[in-house]
Coordinates of C-alpha atoms in Angstrom, one line a residue:
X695 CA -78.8 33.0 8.0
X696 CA -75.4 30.9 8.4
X697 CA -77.0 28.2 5.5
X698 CA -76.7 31.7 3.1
X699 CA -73.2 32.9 4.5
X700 CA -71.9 29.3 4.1
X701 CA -73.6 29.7 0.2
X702 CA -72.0 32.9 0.1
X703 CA -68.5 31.4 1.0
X704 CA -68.9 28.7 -1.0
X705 CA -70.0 30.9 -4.0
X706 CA -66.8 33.2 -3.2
X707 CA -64.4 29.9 -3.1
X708 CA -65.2 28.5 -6.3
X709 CA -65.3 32.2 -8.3
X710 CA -61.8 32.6 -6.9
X711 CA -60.3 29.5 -7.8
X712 CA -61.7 29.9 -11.3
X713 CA -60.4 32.7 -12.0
X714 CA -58.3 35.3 -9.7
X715 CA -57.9 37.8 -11.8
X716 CA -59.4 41.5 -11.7
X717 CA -62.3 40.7 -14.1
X718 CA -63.2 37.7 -12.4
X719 CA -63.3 39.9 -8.5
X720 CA -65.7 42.2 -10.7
X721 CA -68.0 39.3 -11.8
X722 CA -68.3 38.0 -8.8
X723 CA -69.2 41.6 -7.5
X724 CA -71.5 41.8 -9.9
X725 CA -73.3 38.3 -9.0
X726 CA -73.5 39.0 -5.4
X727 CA -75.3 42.0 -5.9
X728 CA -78.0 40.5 -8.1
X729 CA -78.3 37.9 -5.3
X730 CA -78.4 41.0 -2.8
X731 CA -80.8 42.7 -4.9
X732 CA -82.9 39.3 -5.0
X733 CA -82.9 38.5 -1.4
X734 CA -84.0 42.6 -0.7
X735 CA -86.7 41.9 -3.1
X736 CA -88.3 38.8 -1.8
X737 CA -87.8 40.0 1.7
X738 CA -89.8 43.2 0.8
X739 CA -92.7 41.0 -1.3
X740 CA -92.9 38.9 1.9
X741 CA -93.5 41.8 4.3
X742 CA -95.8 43.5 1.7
X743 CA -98.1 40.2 1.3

C-alpha cells in the first residue's frame, strides 16, 4: 500500500503545482474518487472471482 500512497502524493503534488486554485482542488477531488471508486471495484471483482 505505500507504492499507492506515494502515487497518491505524487498525483496530489503535481495537481497542485498546476494549478492551486479552487477548481483545480475540485478536479483533483474528483479524480481521486474515480481512482477510489476503481480500486473498490477491482478489489470487490477480486474477492467475487
Amino acid at each position: 500500500h505505500s507504492k499507492e500512497s506515494h502515487t497518491l502524493q505524487v498525483i496530489l503534488g503535481c495537481e497542485m503545482q498546476e494549478d492551486n486554485s479552487t477548481e483545480g482542488f475540485l478536479h483533483f477531488l474528483r479524480h481521486l474518487r474515480d481512482i477510489h471508486l476503481c480500486h473498490f471495484i477491482s478489489y470487490f471483482w477480486k474477492r467475487t472471482r
